[in-house]
Amino acid sequence: MKFFADTADLDDIKDLAATGLLDGVTTNPSLVAKSGRDFKEVVREICGVVSGPVSAEVVALDHDGMMREAEVLRKIADNVTIKVPLTPDGLKTCKKLTADGTMVNVTLCFSANQALLAAKAGATFVSPFVGRHDDNGFDGMDLIDDIRLIYDNYAFETQILVASVRSPIHVLRAAKIGADVMTAPPAIIMGLFKHVLTDKGIEGFLADWKKTGQSI
Ligand code: E4P
């Protein structure tokens, strides 16, 4: 499963890239607002650090407006992935951009039927938001199960990008289902390293090593 960082914070992206774990980045208008940075500038800088797909979201709601914004964004770098909402205009834009060889991430997916539409429109990625599903009393991971089944039934190549990831359990379940990608805030990705027995083990080994009086 590929790991994308769900952030527009360049320092966090650089730290994660240094671990060798980072396969791409997703941003959205809220994350850009949180960074306080200029959108195009921050996307350009992220693309300079990460060679994998970097999602940049359009804000127009109509097809012509989305195409205009996509033109600007895809010129920033070859790995820019245009993010469009799961609406009729969004999918029309998706079809046109992917036909041109541009990667497209169809976002704000909340049902398996919507994911089916995104795949039929040729999306490179579909982003089902599991955390927001959970917030509303559903099990977001059931949605991932359904999408995996449907995509496998028809051998759709659209990659399932599990989004709105809020916990290590989301990551684990996404991997067990066979999602292609998950995108999570950097703190969640770094949290995957943590295990109390790993820390305890290091502590014990170091204490015993000290007794040997040796150095390497
Ligand atoms: C990813 O592409 C989404 O923008 C993101 O995962 C949304 O996460 P949130 O529900 O935590 O805002």
CSV table of C-alpha atoms and ligand atoms in Angstrom, one decimal:
chain,number,residue,atom,x,y,z
A,1,MET,CA,0.0,0.0,0.0
A,2,LYS,CA,1.4,3.4,-0.9
A,3,PHE,CA,1.6,6.1,1.7
A,4,PHE,CA,0.6,9.7,0.9
A,5,ALA,CA,0.9,12.6,3.4
A,6,ASP,CA,-2.2,14.6,3.8
A,7,THR,CA,-0.7,18.0,4.5
A,8,ALA,CA,0.5,21.2,2.9
A,9,ASP,CA,3.2,21.6,5.6
A,10,LEU,CA,6.6,21.5,3.8
A,11,ASP,CA,8.7,20.7,6.9
A,12,ASP,CA,6.5,17.7,7.7
A,13,ILE,CA,6.7,16.5,4.1
A,14,LYS,CA,10.5,16.8,4.1
A,15,ASP,CA,10.8,14.9,7.4
A,16,LEU,CA,8.6,12.1,6.0
A,17,ALA,CA,10.4,12.0,2.7
A,18,ALA,CA,13.6,11.4,4.6
A,19,THR,CA,12.2,8.2,6.1
A,20,GLY,CA,11.8,6.8,2.6
A,21,LEU,CA,8.2,6.0,3.3
A,22,LEU,CA,6.5,8.8,1.3
A,23,ASP,CA,5.0,7.9,-2.0
A,24,GLY,CA,3.0,11.1,-2.6
A,25,VAL,CA,1.1,14.0,-1.1
A,26,THR,CA,-2.5,15.1,-0.9
A,27,THR,CA,-3.6,18.7,-0.3
A,28,ASN,CA,-7.0,20.3,-0.1
A,29,PRO,CA,-8.2,24.0,0.2
A,30,SER,CA,-8.5,23.6,4.0
A,31,LEU,CA,-4.9,22.3,4.3
A,32,VAL,CA,-3.6,25.1,2.1
A,33,ALA,CA,-5.5,27.6,4.3
A,34,LYS,CA,-3.9,26.1,7.4
A,35,SER,CA,-0.4,26.4,5.9
A,36,GLY,CA,-0.9,30.1,5.4
A,37,ARG,CA,1.1,29.7,2.1
A,38,ASP,CA,0.5,30.7,-1.5
A,39,PHE,CA,-1.2,27.7,-3.1
A,40,LYS,CA,0.8,27.5,-6.3
A,41,GLU,CA,4.1,28.2,-4.6
A,42,VAL,CA,3.5,25.5,-2.0
A,43,VAL,CA,2.5,22.9,-4.6
A,44,ARG,CA,5.7,23.7,-6.6
A,45,GLU,CA,7.8,23.3,-3.5
A,46,ILE,CA,6.2,20.0,-2.5
A,47,CYS,CA,6.7,18.7,-6.1
A,48,GLY,CA,10.4,19.5,-5.7
A,49,VAL,CA,10.6,17.3,-2.6
A,50,VAL,CA,8.3,14.4,-3.6
A,51,SER,CA,8.5,12.7,-7.0
A,52,GLY,CA,5.2,10.8,-6.6
A,53,PRO,CA,1.7,12.2,-7.2
A,54,VAL,CA,0.9,15.5,-5.5
A,55,SER,CA,-2.8,16.3,-5.4
A,56,ALA,CA,-3.8,19.9,-5.9
A,57,GLU,CA,-7.6,20.6,-5.8
A,58,VAL,CA,-9.6,22.9,-8.1
A,59,VAL,CA,-12.1,25.2,-6.5
A,60,ALA,CA,-14.3,26.0,-9.5
A,61,LEU,CA,-17.6,24.1,-9.5
A,62,ASP,CA,-18.3,24.2,-13.3
A,63,HIS,CA,-16.4,22.1,-15.9
A,64,ASP,CA,-14.9,25.1,-17.8
A,65,GLY,CA,-13.7,26.7,-14.6
A,66,MET,CA,-12.2,23.4,-13.4
A,67,MET,CA,-10.4,23.0,-16.8
A,68,ARG,CA,-9.0,26.5,-16.5
A,69,GLU,CA,-7.7,25.9,-13.0
A,70,ALA,CA,-6.4,22.5,-13.9
A,71,GLU,CA,-4.4,24.1,-16.8
A,72,VAL,CA,-2.7,26.4,-14.4
A,73,LEU,CA,-2.0,23.6,-11.8
A,74,ARG,CA,-0.8,20.9,-14.1
A,75,LYS,CA,1.8,23.3,-15.5
A,76,ILE,CA,3.5,23.5,-12.1
A,77,ALA,CA,5.1,20.0,-12.4
A,78,ASP,CA,4.6,16.7,-14.1
A,79,ASN,CA,3.6,15.0,-10.9
A,80,VAL,CA,0.7,17.3,-10.1
A,81,THR,CA,-2.5,15.3,-9.8
A,82,ILE,CA,-5.6,17.4,-10.3
A,83,LYS,CA,-8.2,16.8,-7.6
A,84,VAL,CA,-11.8,17.3,-8.6
A,85,PRO,CA,-15.0,16.8,-6.5
A,86,LEU,CA,-17.3,13.9,-7.2
A,87,THR,CA,-19.9,15.8,-9.2
A,88,PRO,CA,-21.1,15.6,-12.8
A,89,ASP,CA,-18.8,18.5,-13.7
A,90,GLY,CA,-16.0,17.0,-11.7
A,91,LEU,CA,-16.2,13.7,-13.6
A,92,LYS,CA,-16.5,15.4,-16.9
A,93,THR,CA,-13.3,17.2,-16.1
A,94,CYS,CA,-11.7,13.9,-14.9
A,95,LYS,CA,-12.5,12.2,-18.2
A,96,LYS,CA,-11.0,15.0,-20.2
A,97,LEU,CA,-7.9,15.4,-18.1
A,98,THR,CA,-7.1,11.6,-17.9
A,99,ALA,CA,-7.6,11.3,-21.7
A,100,ASP,CA,-4.8,13.9,-21.9
A,101,GLY,CA,-2.5,11.8,-19.7
A,102,THR,CA,-3.0,14.0,-16.6
A,103,MET,CA,-3.5,12.1,-13.2
A,104,VAL,CA,-6.8,12.9,-11.5
A,105,ASN,CA,-7.9,12.3,-7.9
A,106,VAL,CA,-11.7,12.3,-7.6
A,107,THR,CA,-12.3,13.5,-4.0
A,108,LEU,CA,-15.2,13.6,-1.5
A,109,CYS,CA,-16.4,10.1,-2.3
A,110,PHE,CA,-18.9,8.8,0.3
A,111,SER,CA,-20.6,5.8,-1.5
A,112,ALA,CA,-19.6,2.8,-3.5
A,113,ASN,CA,-21.8,4.0,-6.3
A,114,GLN,CA,-19.9,7.3,-6.5
A,115,ALA,CA,-16.7,5.3,-6.6
A,116,LEU,CA,-18.1,3.3,-9.5
A,117,LEU,CA,-18.8,6.5,-11.4
A,118,ALA,CA,-15.3,7.8,-10.7
A,119,ALA,CA,-13.8,4.6,-12.1
A,120,LYS,CA,-16.0,4.8,-15.2
A,121,ALA,CA,-14.8,8.4,-15.7
A,122,GLY,CA,-11.2,7.0,-15.8
A,123,ALA,CA,-10.0,8.5,-12.5
A,124,THR,CA,-6.4,7.7,-11.5
A,125,PHE,CA,-7.4,7.8,-7.8
A,126,VAL,CA,-10.7,7.9,-5.9
A,127,SER,CA,-10.7,9.3,-2.4
A,128,PRO,CA,-13.3,7.8,0.0
A,129,PHE,CA,-13.3,9.7,3.3
A,130,VAL,CA,-13.4,7.1,6.0
A,131,GLY,CA,-13.0,9.4,9.0
A,132,ARG,CA,-15.9,11.6,8.0
A,133,HIS,CA,-18.0,8.5,7.4
A,134,ASP,CA,-17.2,7.3,11.0
A,135,ASP,CA,-18.1,10.8,12.3
A,136,ASN,CA,-21.6,10.3,10.9
A,137,GLY,CA,-22.2,6.9,12.5
A,138,PHE,CA,-21.1,4.7,9.6
A,139,ASP,CA,-18.1,2.3,9.4
A,140,GLY,CA,-16.0,4.1,6.8
A,141,MET,CA,-14.0,0.9,6.2
A,142,ASP,CA,-17.1,-0.9,5.0
A,143,LEU,CA,-17.1,1.5,2.1
A,144,ILE,CA,-13.5,0.5,1.3
A,145,ASP,CA,-14.5,-3.1,1.3
A,146,ASP,CA,-17.4,-2.5,-1.1
A,147,ILE,CA,-15.2,-0.4,-3.5
A,148,ARG,CA,-12.4,-3.0,-3.5
A,149,LEU,CA,-15.1,-5.7,-4.4
A,150,ILE,CA,-16.6,-3.6,-7.2
A,151,TYR,CA,-13.3,-2.5,-8.7
A,152,ASP,CA,-12.0,-6.1,-8.7
A,153,ASN,CA,-15.2,-7.4,-10.3
A,154,TYR,CA,-14.6,-5.2,-13.3
A,155,ALA,CA,-10.8,-4.9,-13.2
A,156,PHE,CA,-11.0,-1.1,-12.9
A,157,GLU,CA,-7.6,0.4,-12.7
A,158,THR,CA,-8.6,3.4,-10.6
A,159,GLN,CA,-6.6,3.3,-7.4
A,160,ILE,CA,-8.5,3.4,-4.1
A,161,LEU,CA,-6.9,6.2,-2.0
A,162,VAL,CA,-8.2,5.9,1.5
A,163,ALA,CA,-8.6,9.5,2.8
A,164,SER,CA,-9.7,11.2,6.0
A,165,VAL,CA,-7.6,8.7,7.9
A,166,ARG,CA,-7.7,9.4,11.6
A,167,SER,CA,-6.0,6.4,13.4
A,168,PRO,CA,-3.5,3.6,12.9
A,169,ILE,CA,-6.5,1.2,12.8
A,170,HIS,CA,-7.7,2.9,9.7
A,171,VAL,CA,-4.3,2.2,8.1
A,172,LEU,CA,-4.3,-1.4,9.2
A,173,ARG,CA,-7.8,-2.1,7.9
A,174,ALA,CA,-7.1,-0.4,4.6
A,175,ALA,CA,-4.0,-2.6,4.2
A,176,LYS,CA,-5.9,-5.8,5.0
A,177,ILE,CA,-8.6,-4.9,2.5
A,178,GLY,CA,-6.0,-4.2,-0.1
A,179,ALA,CA,-6.5,-0.5,-0.7
A,180,ASP,CA,-3.9,0.9,-3.1
A,181,VAL,CA,-3.0,4.0,-1.2
A,182,MET,CA,-3.8,5.7,2.1
A,183,THR,CA,-3.3,9.4,2.8
A,184,ALA,CA,-2.9,10.5,6.4
A,185,PRO,CA,-1.7,13.4,8.5
A,186,PRO,CA,2.1,13.1,9.2
A,187,ALA,CA,1.5,12.4,12.9
A,188,ILE,CA,-0.6,9.3,12.1
A,189,ILE,CA,2.1,8.0,9.7
A,190,MET,CA,4.9,8.6,12.4
A,191,GLY,CA,2.6,7.0,15.0
A,192,LEU,CA,2.8,3.7,13.0
A,193,PHE,CA,6.3,3.3,14.3
A,194,LYS,CA,5.2,3.3,17.9
A,195,HIS,CA,5.0,0.2,20.1
A,196,VAL,CA,5.6,0.1,23.8
A,197,LEU,CA,7.5,-3.2,23.5
A,198,THR,CA,9.9,-1.7,20.9
A,199,ASP,CA,10.7,1.1,23.3
A,200,LYS,CA,11.0,-1.3,26.2
A,201,GLY,CA,13.2,-3.6,24.1
A,202,ILE,CA,15.6,-0.8,23.2
A,203,GLU,CA,15.8,0.3,26.8
A,204,GLY,CA,16.7,-3.3,27.9
A,205,PHE,CA,19.3,-3.9,25.2
A,206,LEU,CA,21.0,-0.6,25.9
A,207,ALA,CA,21.1,-1.3,29.7
A,208,ASP,CA,22.7,-4.7,29.0
A,209,TRP,CA,25.1,-3.3,26.4
A,210,LYS,CA,26.3,-0.7,29.0
A,211,LYS,CA,27.3,-3.6,31.3
A,212,THR,CA,29.6,-5.1,28.6
A,213,GLY,CA,31.7,-1.9,28.7
A,214,GLN,CA,32.2,-2.2,24.9
A,215,SER,CA,31.7,0.2,22.0
A,216,ILE,CA,31.1,-0.4,18.4
B,1,E4P,C1,-7.7,13.9,1.3
B,1,E4P,O1,-7.5,14.0,0.2
B,1,E4P,C2,-8.7,14.6,2.1
B,1,E4P,O2,-8.6,16.0,1.7
B,1,E4P,C3,-8.5,14.5,3.6
B,1,E4P,O3,-8.0,13.2,3.9
B,1,E4P,C4,-9.6,14.9,4.4
B,1,E4P,O4,-9.4,14.6,5.8
B,1,E4P,P1,-10.3,15.1,7.0
B,1,E4P,O5,-11.6,14.5,6.9
B,1,E4P,O6,-9.5,14.7,8.2
B,1,E4P,O7,-10.4,16.6,6.7
